[in-house]
């Protein structure tokens, strides 16, 4: 499927010419895409809810067809649905799925005439860190502040950070070729 381009040389032994060609390979078959947005709650929460409010974008490989739909949303917990796209021409499609508070999903997949069910995994983002660096008056001294935000909605896994206090003396300092410094610290 898609476009094939090339050229053919035609010659009679005395005179020759190059002929360029472009052929589009396509099918008259159609199929149905069923795109199911899932996260951890789909497997571990009661009722196995899908991701609500997920934006599903389907684009044909030749960029001539672009469809965008949003799954039902009910607080991202219950009654979310899959996106079903019927009677699409058989060809490759770029699939992109995104939702607030989740990672995104992208894939390029061939839609066969018998249809395809695609499970789009969107990892739930339940922990975020905000780093703040404050310059102080003493030269080459900085105060680092890490703010952790945890969502406490069950059944997401419980994450704890230990130690809660970081000893900066344990930082491994590396000098880069350009003279800059990088630091690494494993918790």
PDB file of N, CA and C in Angstrom, residues 41-79:
ATOM      1  N   UNK A  41      -6.149   1.528  35.713  1.00  0.00           N
ATOM      2  CA  UNK A  41      -7.483   1.313  36.269  1.00  0.00           C
ATOM      3  C   UNK A  41      -8.288   0.316  35.447  1.00  0.00           C
ATOM      4  N   UNK A  42      -8.005   0.213  34.148  1.00  0.00           N
ATOM      5  CA  UNK A  42      -8.709  -0.746  33.296  1.00  0.00           C
ATOM      6  C   UNK A  42      -8.508  -2.168  33.817  1.00  0.00           C
ATOM      7  N   UNK A  43      -7.358  -2.420  34.431  1.00  0.00           N
ATOM      8  CA  UNK A  43      -7.041  -3.771  34.902  1.00  0.00           C
ATOM      9  C   UNK A  43      -7.232  -3.956  36.406  1.00  0.00           C
ATOM     10  N   UNK A  44      -7.133  -2.874  37.190  1.00  0.00           N
ATOM     11  CA  UNK A  44      -7.116  -3.043  38.646  1.00  0.00           C
ATOM     12  C   UNK A  44      -8.281  -2.389  39.381  1.00  0.00           C
ATOM     13  N   UNK A  45      -9.078  -1.570  38.733  1.00  0.00           N
ATOM     14  CA  UNK A  45     -10.191  -0.907  39.412  1.00  0.00           C
ATOM     15  C   UNK A  45     -11.485  -1.679  39.175  1.00  0.00           C
ATOM     16  N   UNK A  46     -12.408  -1.602  40.100  1.00  0.00           N
ATOM     17  CA  UNK A  46     -13.705  -2.263  39.892  1.00  0.00           C
ATOM     18  C   UNK A  46     -14.386  -1.728  38.629  1.00  0.00           C
ATOM     19  N   UNK A  47     -14.941  -2.623  37.868  1.00  0.00           N
ATOM     20  CA  UNK A  47     -15.645  -2.245  36.642  1.00  0.00           C
ATOM     21  C   UNK A  47     -14.751  -2.119  35.431  1.00  0.00           C
ATOM     22  N   UNK A  48     -13.422  -2.224  35.599  1.00  0.00           N
ATOM     23  CA  UNK A  48     -12.456  -2.159  34.507  1.00  0.00           C
ATOM     24  C   UNK A  48     -12.705  -0.973  33.566  1.00  0.00           C
ATOM     25  N   UNK A  49     -12.711   0.259  34.091  1.00  0.00           N
ATOM     26  CA  UNK A  49     -13.031   1.415  33.241  1.00  0.00           C
ATOM     27  C   UNK A  49     -11.952   1.706  32.210  1.00  0.00           C
ATOM     28  N   UNK A  50     -12.373   2.217  31.055  1.00  0.00           N
ATOM     29  CA  UNK A  50     -11.441   2.700  30.046  1.00  0.00           C
ATOM     30  C   UNK A  50     -11.101   4.152  30.371  1.00  0.00           C
ATOM     31  N   UNK A  51     -10.140   4.723  29.645  1.00  0.00           N
ATOM     32  CA  UNK A  51      -9.731   6.108  29.875  1.00  0.00           C
ATOM     33  C   UNK A  51     -10.762   7.036  29.247  1.00  0.00           C
ATOM     34  N   UNK A  52     -11.392   7.845  30.059  1.00  0.00           N
ATOM     35  CA  UNK A  52     -12.375   8.806  29.568  1.00  0.00           C
ATOM     36  C   UNK A  52     -11.698  10.073  29.088  1.00  0.00           C
ATOM     37  N   UNK A  53     -12.296  10.728  28.114  1.00  0.00           N
ATOM     38  CA  UNK A  53     -11.756  11.980  27.612  1.00  0.00           C
ATOM     39  C   UNK A  53     -10.503  11.820  26.781  1.00  0.00           C
ATOM     40  N   UNK A  54     -10.216  10.599  26.310  1.00  0.00           N
ATOM     41  CA  UNK A  54      -9.032  10.374  25.477  1.00  0.00           C
ATOM     42  C   UNK A  54      -9.297  10.899  24.067  1.00  0.00           C
ATOM     43  N   UNK A  55      -8.334  11.617  23.527  1.00  0.00           N
ATOM     44  CA  UNK A  55      -8.439  12.145  22.163  1.00  0.00           C
ATOM     45  C   UNK A  55      -7.729  11.163  21.239  1.00  0.00           C
ATOM     46  N   UNK A  56      -8.487  10.602  20.300  1.00  0.00           N
ATOM     47  CA  UNK A  56      -7.957   9.610  19.354  1.00  0.00           C
ATOM     48  C   UNK A  56      -7.866  10.273  17.987  1.00  0.00           C
ATOM     49  N   UNK A  57      -6.672  10.287  17.401  1.00  0.00           N
ATOM     50  CA  UNK A  57      -6.464  10.854  16.067  1.00  0.00           C
ATOM     51  C   UNK A  57      -5.979   9.746  15.149  1.00  0.00           C
ATOM     52  N   UNK A  58      -6.687   9.545  14.040  1.00  0.00           N
ATOM     53  CA  UNK A  58      -6.339   8.525  13.048  1.00  0.00           C
ATOM     54  C   UNK A  58      -6.056   9.260  11.740  1.00  0.00           C
ATOM     55  N   UNK A  59      -4.846   9.078  11.197  1.00  0.00           N
ATOM     56  CA  UNK A  59      -4.435   9.748   9.969  1.00  0.00           C
ATOM     57  C   UNK A  59      -3.942   8.702   8.984  1.00  0.00           C
ATOM     58  N   UNK A  60      -4.451   8.760   7.745  1.00  0.00           N
ATOM     59  CA  UNK A  60      -3.988   7.813   6.727  1.00  0.00           C
ATOM     60  C   UNK A  60      -2.528   8.100   6.405  1.00  0.00           C
ATOM     61  N   UNK A  61      -1.810   7.070   5.953  1.00  0.00           N
ATOM     62  CA  UNK A  61      -0.390   7.207   5.668  1.00  0.00           C
ATOM     63  C   UNK A  61      -0.128   8.261   4.590  1.00  0.00           C
ATOM     64  N   UNK A  62      -1.084   8.459   3.682  1.00  0.00           N
ATOM     65  CA  UNK A  62      -0.919   9.473   2.637  1.00  0.00           C
ATOM     66  C   UNK A  62      -1.408  10.851   3.081  1.00  0.00           C
ATOM     67  N   UNK A  63      -1.827  10.975   4.336  1.00  0.00           N
ATOM     68  CA  UNK A  63      -2.307  12.224   4.944  1.00  0.00           C
ATOM     69  C   UNK A  63      -3.551  12.807   4.270  1.00  0.00           C
ATOM     70  N   UNK A  64      -4.271  12.007   3.516  1.00  0.00           N
ATOM     71  CA  UNK A  64      -5.485  12.494   2.855  1.00  0.00           C
ATOM     72  C   UNK A  64      -6.712  12.354   3.754  1.00  0.00           C
ATOM     73  N   UNK A  65      -6.617  11.533   4.783  1.00  0.00           N
ATOM     74  CA  UNK A  65      -7.743  11.308   5.679  1.00  0.00           C
ATOM     75  C   UNK A  65      -7.279  11.510   7.111  1.00  0.00           C
ATOM     76  N   UNK A  66      -7.986  12.355   7.871  1.00  0.00           N
ATOM     77  CA  UNK A  66      -7.655  12.578   9.280  1.00  0.00           C
ATOM     78  C   UNK A  66      -8.954  12.635  10.059  1.00  0.00           C
ATOM     79  N   UNK A  67      -9.052  11.770  11.075  1.00  0.00           N
ATOM     80  CA  UNK A  67     -10.255  11.689  11.910  1.00  0.00           C
ATOM     81  C   UNK A  67      -9.827  11.881  13.351  1.00  0.00           C
ATOM     82  N   UNK A  68     -10.567  12.732  14.088  1.00  0.00           N
ATOM     83  CA  UNK A  68     -10.284  12.947  15.511  1.00  0.00           C
ATOM     84  C   UNK A  68     -11.579  12.758  16.280  1.00  0.00           C
ATOM     85  N   UNK A  69     -11.539  11.874  17.286  1.00  0.00           N
ATOM     86  CA  UNK A  69     -12.688  11.655  18.155  1.00  0.00           C
ATOM     87  C   UNK A  69     -12.222  11.610  19.597  1.00  0.00           C
ATOM     88  N   UNK A  70     -13.135  11.940  20.510  1.00  0.00           N
ATOM     89  CA  UNK A  70     -12.841  11.905  21.940  1.00  0.00           C
ATOM     90  C   UNK A  70     -13.744  10.873  22.594  1.00  0.00           C
ATOM     91  N   UNK A  71     -13.159  10.041  23.471  1.00  0.00           N
ATOM     92  CA  UNK A  71     -13.967   9.055  24.186  1.00  0.00           C
ATOM     93  C   UNK A  71     -14.857   9.769  25.191  1.00  0.00           C
ATOM     94  N   UNK A  72     -15.936   9.096  25.582  1.00  0.00           N
ATOM     95  CA  UNK A  72     -16.827   9.652  26.594  1.00  0.00           C
ATOM     96  C   UNK A  72     -16.032   9.915  27.858  1.00  0.00           C
ATOM     97  N   UNK A  73     -16.450  10.932  28.584  1.00  0.00           N
ATOM     98  CA  UNK A  73     -15.740  11.266  29.818  1.00  0.00           C
ATOM     99  C   UNK A  73     -16.716  11.371  30.966  1.00  0.00           C
ATOM    100  N   UNK A  74     -16.400  10.641  32.049  1.00  0.00           N
ATOM    101  CA  UNK A  74     -17.185  10.728  33.274  1.00  0.00           C
ATOM    102  C   UNK A  74     -16.195  10.626  34.419  1.00  0.00           C
ATOM    103  N   UNK A  75     -15.449  11.719  34.627  1.00  0.00           N
ATOM    104  CA  UNK A  75     -14.419  11.787  35.675  1.00  0.00           C
ATOM    105  C   UNK A  75     -13.314  10.762  35.464  1.00  0.00           C
ATOM    106  N   UNK A  76     -13.076  10.343  34.212  1.00  0.00           N
ATOM    107  CA  UNK A  76     -12.029   9.379  33.876  1.00  0.00           C
ATOM    108  C   UNK A  76     -12.154   8.078  34.674  1.00  0.00           C
ATOM    109  N   UNK A  77     -13.324   7.746  35.167  1.00  0.00           N
ATOM    110  CA  UNK A  77     -13.458   6.551  35.998  1.00  0.00           C
ATOM    111  C   UNK A  77     -14.432   5.555  35.376  1.00  0.00           C
ATOM    112  N   UNK A  78     -15.628   5.951  35.055  1.00  0.00           N
ATOM    113  CA  UNK A  78     -16.613   4.993  34.572  1.00  0.00           C
ATOM    114  C   UNK A  78     -17.237   5.457  33.267  1.00  0.00           C
ATOM    115  N   UNK A  79     -17.808   4.539  32.554  1.00  0.00           N
ATOM    116  CA  UNK A  79     -18.577   4.792  31.343  1.00  0.00           C
ATOM    117  C   UNK A  79     -17.774   5.363  30.186  1.00  0.00           C
TER     118      UNK A  79
END
